mmCIF file with all atom_site columns, C-alpha atoms in Angstrom:
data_model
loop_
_atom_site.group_PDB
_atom_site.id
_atom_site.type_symbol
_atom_site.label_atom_id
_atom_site.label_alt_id
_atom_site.label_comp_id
_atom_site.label_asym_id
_atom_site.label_entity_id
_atom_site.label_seq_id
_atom_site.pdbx_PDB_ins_code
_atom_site.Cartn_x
_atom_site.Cartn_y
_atom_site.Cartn_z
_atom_site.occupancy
_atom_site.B_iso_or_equiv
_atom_site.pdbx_formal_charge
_atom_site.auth_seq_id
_atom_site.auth_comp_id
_atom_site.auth_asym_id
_atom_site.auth_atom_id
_atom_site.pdbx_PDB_model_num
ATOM 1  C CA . UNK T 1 1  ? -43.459 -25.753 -22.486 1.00 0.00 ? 22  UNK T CA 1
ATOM 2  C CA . UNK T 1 2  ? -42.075 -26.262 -18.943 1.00 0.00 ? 23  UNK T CA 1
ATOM 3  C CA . UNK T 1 3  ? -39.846 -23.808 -17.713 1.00 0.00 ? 24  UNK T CA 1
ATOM 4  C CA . UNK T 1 4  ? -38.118 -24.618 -14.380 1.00 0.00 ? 25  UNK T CA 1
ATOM 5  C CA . UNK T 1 5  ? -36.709 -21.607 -12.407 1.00 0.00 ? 26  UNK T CA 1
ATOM 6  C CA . UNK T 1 6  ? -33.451 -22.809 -9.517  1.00 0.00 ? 27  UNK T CA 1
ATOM 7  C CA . UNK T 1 7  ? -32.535 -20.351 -7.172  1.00 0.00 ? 28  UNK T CA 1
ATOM 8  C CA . UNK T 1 8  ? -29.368 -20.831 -5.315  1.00 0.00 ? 29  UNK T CA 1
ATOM 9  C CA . UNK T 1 9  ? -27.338 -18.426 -3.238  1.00 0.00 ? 30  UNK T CA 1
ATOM 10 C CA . UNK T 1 10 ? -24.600 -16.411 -4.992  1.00 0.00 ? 31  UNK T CA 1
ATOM 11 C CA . UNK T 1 11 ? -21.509 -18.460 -3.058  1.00 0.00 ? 32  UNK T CA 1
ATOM 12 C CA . UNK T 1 12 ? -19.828 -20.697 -5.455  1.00 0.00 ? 33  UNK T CA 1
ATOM 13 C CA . UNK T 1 13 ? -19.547 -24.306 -4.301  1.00 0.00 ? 34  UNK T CA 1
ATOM 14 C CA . UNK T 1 14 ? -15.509 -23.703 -4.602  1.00 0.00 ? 35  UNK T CA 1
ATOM 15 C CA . UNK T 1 15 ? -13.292 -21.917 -2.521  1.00 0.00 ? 36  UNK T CA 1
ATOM 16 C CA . UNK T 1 16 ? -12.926 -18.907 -4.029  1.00 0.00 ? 37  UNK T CA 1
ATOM 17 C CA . UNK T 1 17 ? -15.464 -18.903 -6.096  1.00 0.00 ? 38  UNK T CA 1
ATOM 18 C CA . UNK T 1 18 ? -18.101 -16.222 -6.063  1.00 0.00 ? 39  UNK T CA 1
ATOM 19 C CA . UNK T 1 19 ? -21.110 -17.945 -8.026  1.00 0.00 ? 40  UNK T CA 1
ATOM 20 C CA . UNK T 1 20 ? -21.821 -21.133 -9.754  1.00 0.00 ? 41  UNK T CA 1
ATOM 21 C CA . UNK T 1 21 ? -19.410 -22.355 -12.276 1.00 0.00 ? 42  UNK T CA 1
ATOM 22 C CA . UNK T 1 22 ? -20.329 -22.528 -16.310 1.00 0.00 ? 43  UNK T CA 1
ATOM 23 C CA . UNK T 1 23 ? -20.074 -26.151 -16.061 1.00 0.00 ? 44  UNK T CA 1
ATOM 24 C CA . UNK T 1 24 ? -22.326 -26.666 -13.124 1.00 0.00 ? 45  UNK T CA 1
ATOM 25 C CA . UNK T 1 25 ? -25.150 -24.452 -14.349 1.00 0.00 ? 46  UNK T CA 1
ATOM 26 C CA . UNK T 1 26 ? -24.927 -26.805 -17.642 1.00 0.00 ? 47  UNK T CA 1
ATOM 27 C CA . UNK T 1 27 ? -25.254 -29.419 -15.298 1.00 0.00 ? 48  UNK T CA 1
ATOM 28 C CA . UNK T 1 28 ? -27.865 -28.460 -13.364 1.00 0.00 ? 49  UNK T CA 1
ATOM 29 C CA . UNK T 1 29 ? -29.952 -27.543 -17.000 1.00 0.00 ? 50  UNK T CA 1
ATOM 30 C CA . UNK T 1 30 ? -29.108 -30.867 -18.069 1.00 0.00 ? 51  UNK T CA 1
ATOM 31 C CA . UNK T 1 31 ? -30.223 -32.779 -15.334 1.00 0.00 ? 52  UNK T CA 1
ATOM 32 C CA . UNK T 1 32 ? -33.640 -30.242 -14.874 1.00 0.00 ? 53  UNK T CA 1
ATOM 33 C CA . UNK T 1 33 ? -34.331 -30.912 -18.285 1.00 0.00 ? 54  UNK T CA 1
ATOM 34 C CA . UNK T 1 34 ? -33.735 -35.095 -18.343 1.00 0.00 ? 55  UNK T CA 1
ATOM 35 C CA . UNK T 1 35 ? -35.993 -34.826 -15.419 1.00 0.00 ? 56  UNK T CA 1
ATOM 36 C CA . UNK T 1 36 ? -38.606 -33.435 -17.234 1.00 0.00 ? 57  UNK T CA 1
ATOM 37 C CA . UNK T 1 37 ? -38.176 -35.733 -20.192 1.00 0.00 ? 58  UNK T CA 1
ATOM 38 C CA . UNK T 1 38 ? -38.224 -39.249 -17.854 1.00 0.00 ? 59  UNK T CA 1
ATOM 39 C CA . UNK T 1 39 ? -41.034 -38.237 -15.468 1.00 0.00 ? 60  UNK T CA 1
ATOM 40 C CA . UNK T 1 40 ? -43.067 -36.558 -17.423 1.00 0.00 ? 61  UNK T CA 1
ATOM 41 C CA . UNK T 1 41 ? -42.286 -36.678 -21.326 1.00 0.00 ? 62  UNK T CA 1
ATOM 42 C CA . UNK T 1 42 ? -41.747 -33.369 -21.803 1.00 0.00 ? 63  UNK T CA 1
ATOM 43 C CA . UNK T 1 43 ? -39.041 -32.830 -24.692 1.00 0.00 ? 64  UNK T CA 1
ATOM 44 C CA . UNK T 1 44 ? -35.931 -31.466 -24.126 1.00 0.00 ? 65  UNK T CA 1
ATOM 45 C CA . UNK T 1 45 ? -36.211 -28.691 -26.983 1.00 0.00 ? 66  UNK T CA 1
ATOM 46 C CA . UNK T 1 46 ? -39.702 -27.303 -25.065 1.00 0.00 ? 67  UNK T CA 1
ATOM 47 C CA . UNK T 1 47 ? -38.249 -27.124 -21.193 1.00 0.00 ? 68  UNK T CA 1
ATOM 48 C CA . UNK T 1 48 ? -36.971 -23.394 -19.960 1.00 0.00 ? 69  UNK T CA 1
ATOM 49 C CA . UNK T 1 49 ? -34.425 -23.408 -17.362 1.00 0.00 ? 70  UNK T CA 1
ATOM 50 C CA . UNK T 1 50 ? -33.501 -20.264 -15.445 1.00 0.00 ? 71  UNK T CA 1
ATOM 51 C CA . UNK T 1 51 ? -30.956 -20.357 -12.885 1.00 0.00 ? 72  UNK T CA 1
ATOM 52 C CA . UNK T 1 52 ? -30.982 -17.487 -10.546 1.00 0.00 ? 73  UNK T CA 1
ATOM 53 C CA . UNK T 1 53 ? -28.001 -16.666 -8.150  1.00 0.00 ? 74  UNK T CA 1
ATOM 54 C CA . UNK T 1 54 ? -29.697 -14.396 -5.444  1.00 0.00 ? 75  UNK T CA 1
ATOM 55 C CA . UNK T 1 55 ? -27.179 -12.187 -2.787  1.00 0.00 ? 76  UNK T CA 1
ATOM 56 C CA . UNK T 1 56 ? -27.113 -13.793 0.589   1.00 0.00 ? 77  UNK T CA 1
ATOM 57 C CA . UNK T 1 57 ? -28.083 -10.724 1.780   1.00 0.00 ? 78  UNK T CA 1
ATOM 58 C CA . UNK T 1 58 ? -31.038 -11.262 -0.013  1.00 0.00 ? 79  UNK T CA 1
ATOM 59 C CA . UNK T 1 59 ? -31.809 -14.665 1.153   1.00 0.00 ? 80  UNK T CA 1
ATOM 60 C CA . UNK T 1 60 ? -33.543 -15.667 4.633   1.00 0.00 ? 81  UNK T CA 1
ATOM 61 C CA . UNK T 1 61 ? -34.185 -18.945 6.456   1.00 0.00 ? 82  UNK T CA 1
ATOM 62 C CA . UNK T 1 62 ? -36.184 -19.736 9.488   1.00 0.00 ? 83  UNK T CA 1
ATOM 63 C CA . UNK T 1 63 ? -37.032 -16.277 10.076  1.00 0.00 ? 84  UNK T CA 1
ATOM 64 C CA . UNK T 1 64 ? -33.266 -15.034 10.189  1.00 0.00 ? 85  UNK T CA 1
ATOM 65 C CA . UNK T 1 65 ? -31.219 -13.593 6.697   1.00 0.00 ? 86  UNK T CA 1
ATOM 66 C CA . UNK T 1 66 ? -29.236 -16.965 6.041   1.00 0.00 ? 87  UNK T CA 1
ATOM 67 C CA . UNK T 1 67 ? -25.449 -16.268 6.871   1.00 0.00 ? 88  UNK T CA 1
ATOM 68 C CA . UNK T 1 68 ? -27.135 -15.818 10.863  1.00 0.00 ? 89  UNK T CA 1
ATOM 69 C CA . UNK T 1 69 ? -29.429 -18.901 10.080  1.00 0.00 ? 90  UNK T CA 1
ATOM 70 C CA . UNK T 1 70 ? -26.266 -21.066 9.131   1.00 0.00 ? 91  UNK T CA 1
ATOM 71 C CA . UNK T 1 71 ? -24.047 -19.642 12.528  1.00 0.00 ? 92  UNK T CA 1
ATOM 72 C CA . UNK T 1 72 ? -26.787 -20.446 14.718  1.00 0.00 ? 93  UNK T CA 1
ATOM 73 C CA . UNK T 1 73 ? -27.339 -23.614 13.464  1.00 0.00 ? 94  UNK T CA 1
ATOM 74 C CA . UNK T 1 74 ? -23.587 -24.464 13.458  1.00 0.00 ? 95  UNK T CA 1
ATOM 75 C CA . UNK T 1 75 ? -23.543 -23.656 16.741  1.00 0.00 ? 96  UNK T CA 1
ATOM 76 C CA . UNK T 1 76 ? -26.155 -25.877 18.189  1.00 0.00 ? 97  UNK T CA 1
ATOM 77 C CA . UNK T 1 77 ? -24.770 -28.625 16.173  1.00 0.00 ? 98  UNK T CA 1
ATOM 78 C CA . UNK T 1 78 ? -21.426 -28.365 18.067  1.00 0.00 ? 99  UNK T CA 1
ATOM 79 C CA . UNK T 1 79 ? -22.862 -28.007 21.576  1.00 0.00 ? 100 UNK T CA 1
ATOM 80 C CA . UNK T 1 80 ? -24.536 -31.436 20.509  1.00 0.00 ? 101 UNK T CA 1
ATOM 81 C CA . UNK T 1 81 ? -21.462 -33.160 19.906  1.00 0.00 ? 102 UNK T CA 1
ATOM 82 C CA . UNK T 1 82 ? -20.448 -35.803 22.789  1.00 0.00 ? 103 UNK T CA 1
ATOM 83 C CA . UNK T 1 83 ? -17.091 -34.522 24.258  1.00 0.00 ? 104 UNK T CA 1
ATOM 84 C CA . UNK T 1 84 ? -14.386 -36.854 23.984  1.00 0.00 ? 105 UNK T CA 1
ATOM 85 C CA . UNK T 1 85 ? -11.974 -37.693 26.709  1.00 0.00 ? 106 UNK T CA 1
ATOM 86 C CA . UNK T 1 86 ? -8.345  -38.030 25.728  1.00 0.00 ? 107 UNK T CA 1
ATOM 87 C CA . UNK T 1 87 ? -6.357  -41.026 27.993  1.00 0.00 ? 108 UNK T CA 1
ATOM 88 C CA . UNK T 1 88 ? -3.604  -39.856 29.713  1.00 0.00 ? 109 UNK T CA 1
ATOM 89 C CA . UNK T 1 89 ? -0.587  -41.631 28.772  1.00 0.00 ? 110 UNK T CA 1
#
């Protein structure tokens, strides 16, 4: 009896949406649960799957909670970006 537990942060993937929709936590148990079934034969009717929205404010990365994680990061990404001369015309 597999159970497989997903933890995602509580953002939606919408704007304005606060969590995960009905129709992609189906998806997501769906897909967990073929998984299971193709690599290693477990039937669908035995696999658990929990999905658990956690607070960013209860979520860290690299040492940082993960809304300062994600700015930071952002931020080196754009001083990393060549500058691009526009031609006078």
């Amino acid at each position: 009896m597999p159970i497989v537990t997903i933890q995602v942060t509580r953002e939606g993937t919408m704007p304005g949406a606060a969590s995960l929709t009905a129709e992609e936590k189906a998806a997501l148990i769906k897909g967990s649960s073929q998984l299971l079934l193709d690599v290693l034969g477990k039937p669908l009717d035995s696999t658990f799957v929990v999905i658990e929205e956690v607070d960013t404010d209860n979520w860290g990365w690299g040492g940082l909670p993960v809304q300062e994680f994600r700015r930071r990061r952002a931020a080196r990404q754009d001083d990393r970006r060549p500058l691009v001369r526009r031609r006078m015309t």
